[in-house]
Amino acid sequence: MQSEKPKEFTSSLLVIILDVNPAQDILLNSEIKLSSILSSVVAFANSHLMLRTHNKVAVLASDPNSCDFIYSDQDELDFKKKTISSCKMGGSQYELFSHIDRSIKFNIMKFLRDASEVFHMSRDTVFGASCAKALCYINRLQNNLIPGEIMNSRILIITGCDNEGDKYIRCMNTFFTAQKQNVAIDACSLTHDVTLLKQACYITEGSYFRMPKLEGLLLYLQWIFLTEPTSRKKLVIPLAPQMDFRPFCFCHGNLTAIGFVCSLCLTIYCKISPICTTCEAVFKVRSTLPLKPKKKKTKQSSGTPS
Ligand SMILES: [Zn+2]
Ligand SMILES: [Zn+2]
């Protein structure tokens, strides 16, 4: 007897990386409150879940020292255990949505409390580590799919960060890993253009968008990032910004058009360095003295009978 093949269905996993770094200009200048960004993110996560029954969502908070999940499959499991009999309606709201809202707000308070104990003011949010954590999470869920399930995964980074040169190699490594895993990285910048994230979106075929103003974050998120990257071509969404392919030098974190590259580890320097600070390779630096003129030699060699 031939066993019946399970019916195939598609689900979509969205991992949102939310930059909660208090050193971001928009938070320092009180242009927007973190609670307001959080409300938009929760509403956007719920919109994604509403699209399909099997859709999944996870939210990761990130600051200069650490990153951690503030909503993941573990919170979803807790919810299912609580409401094992049937889905309850809390007032006019679907119970899962209010559970997501509660979990995210509770976990972010815990994350910020823990972060405040070790916090030092820095503008560099750990995007590389956050993406790596998100990719590990996607990989774990990919290995635990139910029969017939096909899961598309993507990452959305929401940030008001403007410093981008730090930890360039780590970030680029995770972006290329995402490309290999077929995970698109989308980025929504709340203030400045972030070249590093533009490059991440370009490499992984995701979408990059910089908010023209801080109002209406939820609207922009739903307009541009709610649909799958493959379906976005059919929609009228803002054109991709002009790409800047220049890498960042490792010595100063500046964008570099012409520089020096370590032949062993591919570290980029804007100025010549006798020792590579990454792999500690020692280079033979050529003498700056003028070389002996070769004209005489060539004349001699050309004069010899062939
Ligand atoms: Zn440099
Ligand atoms: Zn090197």
GROMACS .gro file of C-alpha atoms and ligand atoms in nm:
model
  308
    1MET     CA    1   0.000   0.000   0.000
    2GLN     CA    2   0.128   0.341  -0.085
    3SER     CA    3   0.134   0.586   0.206
    4GLU     CA    4  -0.056   0.909   0.142
    5LYS     CA    5   0.168   1.210   0.080
    6PRO     CA    6   0.103   1.495   0.329
    7LYS     CA    7  -0.067   1.797   0.177
    8GLU     CA    8   0.183   2.077   0.115
    9PHE     CA    9   0.127   2.422   0.261
   10THR     CA   10   0.340   2.735   0.293
   11SER     CA   11   0.410   2.931   0.607
   12SER     CA   12   0.611   3.247   0.657
   13LEU     CA   13   0.843   3.325   0.945
   14LEU     CA   14   0.919   3.690   1.018
   15VAL     CA   15   1.197   3.774   1.263
   16ILE     CA   16   1.192   4.142   1.363
   17ILE     CA   17   1.516   4.287   1.501
   18LEU     CA   18   1.428   4.600   1.697
   19ASP     CA   19   1.709   4.839   1.784
   20VAL     CA   20   1.642   4.958   2.142
   21ASN     CA   21   1.977   5.132   2.183
   22PRO     CA   22   1.905   5.438   2.405
   23ALA     CA   23   2.193   5.628   2.239
   24GLN     CA   24   1.995   5.663   1.914
   25ASP     CA   25   1.939   6.030   1.829
   26ILE     CA   26   1.562   5.991   1.796
   27LEU     CA   27   1.536   5.855   2.151
   28LEU     CA   28   1.793   6.094   2.301
   29ASN     CA   29   1.615   6.397   2.151
   30SER     CA   30   1.273   6.252   2.246
   31GLU     CA   31   1.160   6.276   1.881
   32ILE     CA   32   0.971   5.950   1.929
   33LYS     CA   33   0.912   5.727   2.230
   34LEU     CA   34   1.028   5.365   2.236
   35SER     CA   35   0.678   5.264   2.350
   36SER     CA   36   0.535   5.419   2.033
   37ILE     CA   37   0.779   5.223   1.810
   38LEU     CA   38   0.697   4.909   2.010
   39SER     CA   39   0.321   4.952   1.958
   40SER     CA   40   0.374   4.976   1.581
   41VAL     CA   41   0.597   4.667   1.587
   42VAL     CA   42   0.336   4.466   1.783
   43ALA     CA   43   0.059   4.571   1.544
   44PHE     CA   44   0.280   4.485   1.246
   45ALA     CA   45   0.364   4.141   1.393
   46ASN     CA   46  -0.008   4.075   1.441
   47SER     CA   47  -0.081   4.183   1.081
   48HIS     CA   48   0.175   3.927   0.961
   49LEU     CA   49   0.006   3.652   1.167
   50MET     CA   50  -0.333   3.748   1.023
   51LEU     CA   51  -0.217   3.685   0.665
   52ARG     CA   52  -0.198   3.306   0.698
   53THR     CA   53  -0.291   3.055   0.969
   54HIS     CA   54   0.055   2.902   0.984
   55ASN     CA   55   0.254   3.226   0.983
   56LYS     CA   56   0.506   3.268   1.262
   57VAL     CA   57   0.668   3.571   1.418
   58ALA     CA   58   0.960   3.638   1.651
   59VAL     CA   59   1.092   3.967   1.789
   60LEU     CA   60   1.450   4.028   1.894
   61ALA     CA   61   1.567   4.332   2.093
   62SER     CA   62   1.917   4.457   2.028
   63ASP     CA   63   2.145   4.714   2.195
   64PRO     CA   64   2.524   4.781   2.196
   65ASN     CA   65   2.598   4.500   2.444
   66SER     CA   66   2.353   4.220   2.380
   67CYS     CA   67   2.054   4.091   2.189
   68ASP     CA   68   1.776   3.864   2.304
   69PHE     CA   69   1.435   3.738   2.196
   70ILE     CA   70   1.144   3.930   2.345
   71TYR     CA   71   0.895   3.709   2.161
   72SER     CA   72   0.967   3.362   2.022
   73ASP     CA   73   0.811   3.017   1.974
   74GLN     CA   74   0.859   2.957   2.347
   75ASP     CA   75   0.608   3.235   2.429
   76GLU     CA   76   0.372   3.089   2.169
   77LEU     CA   77   0.402   2.749   2.337
   78ASP     CA   78   0.319   2.903   2.674
   79PHE     CA   79   0.009   3.056   2.519
   80LYS     CA   80  -0.101   2.723   2.371
   81LYS     CA   81  -0.057   2.550   2.708
   82LYS     CA   82  -0.273   2.813   2.878
   83THR     CA   83  -0.553   2.799   2.623
   84ILE     CA   84  -0.535   2.429   2.540
   85SER     CA   85  -0.911   2.386   2.529
   86SER     CA   86  -1.015   2.670   2.300
   87CYS     CA   87  -0.913   3.016   2.190
   88LYS     CA   88  -1.069   3.273   2.415
   89MET     CA   89  -1.165   3.621   2.312
   90GLY     CA   90  -1.042   3.895   2.543
   91GLY     CA   91  -1.292   4.176   2.500
   92SER     CA   92  -1.293   4.256   2.130
   93GLN     CA   93  -0.935   4.135   2.076
   94TYR     CA   94  -0.816   3.792   1.965
   95GLU     CA   95  -0.644   3.637   2.269
   96LEU     CA   96  -0.319   3.549   2.085
   97PHE     CA   97  -0.271   3.913   1.983
   98SER     CA   98  -0.314   4.042   2.338
   99HIS     CA   99  -0.077   3.765   2.454
  100ILE     CA  100   0.188   3.886   2.204
  101ASP     CA  101   0.136   4.244   2.321
  102ARG     CA  102   0.172   4.145   2.689
  103SER     CA  103   0.473   3.915   2.631
  104ILE     CA  104   0.666   4.171   2.424
  105LYS     CA  105   0.604   4.455   2.671
  106PHE     CA  106   0.695   4.235   2.970
  107ASN     CA  107   1.010   4.091   2.807
  108ILE     CA  108   1.136   4.426   2.680
  109MET     CA  109   1.115   4.570   3.031
  110LYS     CA  110   1.322   4.276   3.153
  111PHE     CA  111   1.570   4.320   2.866
  112LEU     CA  112   1.612   4.694   2.931
  113ARG     CA  113   1.649   4.634   3.307
  114ASP     CA  114   1.925   4.375   3.249
  115ALA     CA  115   2.089   4.597   2.986
  116SER     CA  116   2.095   4.901   3.218
  117GLU     CA  117   2.322   4.710   3.460
  118VAL     CA  118   2.599   4.663   3.203
  119PHE     CA  119   2.519   4.950   2.973
  120HIS     CA  120   2.783   5.184   2.841
  121MET     CA  121   2.685   5.461   2.598
  122SER     CA  122   2.763   5.349   2.248
  123ARG     CA  123   2.594   5.410   1.916
  124ASP     CA  124   2.697   5.072   1.776
  125THR     CA  125   2.412   4.826   1.797
  126VAL     CA  126   2.514   4.462   1.752
  127PHE     CA  127   2.349   4.396   1.414
  128GLY     CA  128   2.587   4.112   1.328
  129ALA     CA  129   2.515   3.919   1.648
  130SER     CA  130   2.140   3.989   1.619
  131CYS     CA  131   2.128   3.858   1.261
  132ALA     CA  132   2.333   3.552   1.362
  133LYS     CA  133   2.089   3.479   1.646
  134ALA     CA  134   1.793   3.524   1.413
  135LEU     CA  135   1.952   3.291   1.154
  136CYS     CA  136   2.011   3.021   1.420
  137TYR     CA  137   1.647   3.053   1.526
  138ILE     CA  138   1.529   3.025   1.162
  139ASN     CA  139   1.753   2.720   1.114
  140ARG     CA  140   1.611   2.550   1.425
  141LEU     CA  141   1.252   2.607   1.312
  142GLN     CA  142   1.343   2.494   0.960
  143ASN     CA  143   1.460   2.161   1.103
  144ASN     CA  144   1.138   2.112   1.301
  145LEU     CA  145   0.878   2.166   1.029
  146ILE     CA  146   0.565   1.952   1.028
  147PRO     CA  147   0.523   1.717   0.726
  148GLY     CA  148   0.426   1.906   0.410
  149GLU     CA  149   0.522   2.248   0.550
  150ILE     CA  150   0.733   2.481   0.337
  151MET     CA  151   0.859   2.779   0.534
  152ASN     CA  152   0.980   3.108   0.386
  153SER     CA  153   1.181   3.316   0.631
  154ARG     CA  154   1.287   3.677   0.642
  155ILE     CA  155   1.442   3.923   0.884
  156LEU     CA  156   1.333   4.285   0.931
  157ILE     CA  157   1.569   4.529   1.105
  158ILE     CA  158   1.410   4.845   1.249
  159THR     CA  159   1.665   5.101   1.364
  160GLY     CA  160   1.733   5.468   1.422
  161CYS     CA  161   2.107   5.398   1.440
  162ASP     CA  162   2.345   5.608   1.229
  163ASN     CA  163   2.683   5.461   1.318
  164GLU     CA  164   2.764   5.177   1.086
  165GLY     CA  165   3.135   5.111   1.047
  166ASP     CA  166   3.195   4.902   1.358
  167LYS     CA  167   3.221   4.522   1.339
  168TYR     CA  168   3.185   4.533   0.962
  169ILE     CA  169   3.331   4.188   0.895
  170ARG     CA  170   3.099   4.016   1.144
  171CYS     CA  171   2.798   4.184   0.991
  172MET     CA  172   2.902   4.100   0.635
  173ASN     CA  173   2.964   3.735   0.731
  174THR     CA  174   2.611   3.702   0.869
  175PHE     CA  175   2.463   3.877   0.564
  176PHE     CA  176   2.633   3.629   0.332
  177THR     CA  177   2.514   3.341   0.555
  178ALA     CA  178   2.159   3.475   0.522
  179GLN     CA  179   2.204   3.485   0.144
  180LYS     CA  180   2.312   3.118   0.147
  181GLN     CA  181   2.013   3.021   0.364
  182ASN     CA  182   1.774   3.208   0.129
  183VAL     CA  183   1.671   3.444   0.408
  184ALA     CA  184   1.593   3.798   0.290
  185ILE     CA  185   1.698   4.085   0.515
  186ASP     CA  186   1.474   4.393   0.507
  187ALA     CA  187   1.569   4.715   0.680
  188CYS     CA  188   1.364   5.013   0.789
  189SER     CA  189   1.574   5.308   0.895
  190LEU     CA  190   1.393   5.563   1.108
  191THR     CA  191   1.634   5.849   1.047
  192HIS     CA  192   1.962   5.830   0.855
  193ASP     CA  193   2.063   5.618   0.559
  194VAL     CA  194   2.264   5.319   0.684
  195THR     CA  195   2.502   5.194   0.412
  196LEU     CA  196   2.572   4.866   0.594
  197LEU     CA  197   2.201   4.777   0.599
  198LYS     CA  198   2.159   4.887   0.237
  199GLN     CA  199   2.432   4.638   0.146
  200ALA     CA  200   2.261   4.367   0.358
  201CYS     CA  201   1.932   4.419   0.171
  202TYR     CA  202   2.107   4.418  -0.167
  203ILE     CA  203   2.300   4.096  -0.090
  204THR     CA  204   1.993   3.907   0.037
  205GLU     CA  205   1.741   4.062  -0.209
  206GLY     CA  206   1.542   4.231   0.065
  207SER     CA  207   1.398   4.583   0.072
  208TYR     CA  208   1.552   4.891   0.227
  209PHE     CA  209   1.347   5.193   0.326
  210ARG     CA  210   1.430   5.515   0.508
  211MET     CA  211   1.136   5.686   0.673
  212PRO     CA  212   1.083   6.040   0.536
  213LYS     CA  213   0.932   6.138   0.874
  214LEU     CA  214   0.880   5.960   1.204
  215GLU     CA  215   0.499   5.959   1.199
  216GLY     CA  216   0.311   5.664   1.056
  217LEU     CA  217   0.567   5.388   1.119
  218LEU     CA  218   0.299   5.118   1.115
  219LEU     CA  219   0.164   5.237   0.781
  220TYR     CA  220   0.507   5.227   0.619
  221LEU     CA  221   0.580   4.882   0.768
  222GLN     CA  222   0.253   4.740   0.636
  223TRP     CA  223   0.292   4.905   0.297
  224ILE     CA  224   0.645   4.788   0.222
  225PHE     CA  225   0.736   4.497   0.448
  226LEU     CA  226   0.415   4.300   0.497
  227THR     CA  227   0.433   4.120   0.163
  228GLU     CA  228   0.691   3.853   0.084
  229PRO     CA  229   0.999   3.982  -0.103
  230THR     CA  230   0.901   3.774  -0.409
  231SER     CA  231   0.556   3.940  -0.432
  232ARG     CA  232   0.683   4.296  -0.388
  233LYS     CA  233   0.769   4.327  -0.757
  234LYS     CA  234   0.395   4.333  -0.831
  235LEU     CA  235   0.332   4.620  -0.589
  236VAL     CA  236   0.399   4.990  -0.622
  237ILE     CA  237   0.656   5.046  -0.350
  238PRO     CA  238   0.940   5.302  -0.327
  239LEU     CA  239   1.229   5.232  -0.560
  240ALA     CA  240   1.547   5.085  -0.416
  241PRO     CA  241   1.787   5.362  -0.307
  242GLN     CA  242   2.115   5.423  -0.482
  243MET     CA  243   2.359   5.160  -0.368
  244ASP     CA  244   2.694   5.243  -0.218
  245PHE     CA  245   2.925   4.944  -0.260
  246ARG     CA  246   3.226   5.096  -0.085
  247PRO     CA  247   3.345   4.887   0.211
  248PHE     CA  248   3.436   5.024   0.555
  249CYS     CA  249   3.804   5.029   0.655
  250PHE     CA  250   3.879   4.826   0.967
  251CYS     CA  251   4.116   5.085   1.116
  252HIS     CA  252   3.879   5.383   1.136
  253GLY     CA  253   3.541   5.250   1.024
  254ASN     CA  254   3.526   5.494   0.731
  255LEU     CA  255   3.387   5.425   0.386
  256THR     CA  256   3.684   5.354   0.161
  257ALA     CA  257   3.700   5.366  -0.219
  258ILE     CA  258   4.071   5.274  -0.258
  259GLY     CA  259   4.256   5.095   0.021
  260PHE     CA  260   4.486   4.810   0.119
  261VAL     CA  261   4.365   4.451   0.165
  262CYS     CA  262   4.534   4.183   0.380
  263SER     CA  263   4.609   3.893   0.146
  264LEU     CA  264   4.539   3.639   0.425
  265CYS     CA  265   4.216   3.752   0.593
  266LEU     CA  266   4.090   4.020   0.349
  267THR     CA  267   4.086   4.292   0.617
  268ILE     CA  268   4.061   4.635   0.454
  269TYR     CA  269   4.278   4.931   0.559
  270CYS     CA  270   4.257   5.288   0.435
  271LYS     CA  271   4.629   5.339   0.513
  272ILE     CA  272   4.913   5.092   0.474
  273SER     CA  273   4.991   4.891   0.789
  274PRO     CA  274   5.299   4.667   0.837
  275ILE     CA  275   5.104   4.424   1.061
  276CYS     CA  276   4.747   4.309   1.004
  277THR     CA  277   4.554   4.381   1.326
  278THR     CA  278   4.306   4.100   1.253
  279CYS     CA  279   4.529   3.802   1.172
  280GLU     CA  280   4.864   3.950   1.288
  281ALA     CA  281   5.033   3.876   0.956
  282VAL     CA  282   5.355   4.074   0.900
  283PHE     CA  283   5.399   4.230   0.558
  284LYS     CA  284   5.720   4.323   0.383
  285VAL     CA  285   5.675   4.695   0.326
  286ARG     CA  286   5.864   4.808   0.017
  287SER     CA  287   6.133   5.069   0.071
  288THR     CA  288   6.034   5.420  -0.022
  289LEU     CA  289   6.384   5.481  -0.174
  290PRO     CA  290   6.376   5.521  -0.554
  291LEU     CA  291   6.457   5.201  -0.738
  292LYS     CA  292   6.768   5.182  -0.956
  293PRO     CA  293   6.692   5.283  -1.311
  294LYS     CA  294   6.636   4.974  -1.521
  295LYS     CA  295   6.700   5.145  -1.852
  296LYS     CA  296   7.067   5.038  -1.870
  297LYS     CA  297   6.982   4.676  -1.792
  298THR     CA  298   6.717   4.657  -2.057
  299LYS     CA  299   6.956   4.810  -2.308
  300GLN     CA  300   7.218   4.549  -2.217
  301SER     CA  301   6.972   4.263  -2.238
  302SER     CA  302   6.831   4.387  -2.566
  303GLY     CA  303   7.185   4.414  -2.697
  304THR     CA  304   7.264   4.047  -2.638
  305PRO     CA  305   7.232   3.830  -2.940
  306SER     CA  306   6.918   3.624  -2.945
  307ZN      ZN  307   4.095   5.348   0.815
  308ZN      ZN  308   4.501   3.977   0.796
   0.00000   0.00000   0.00000
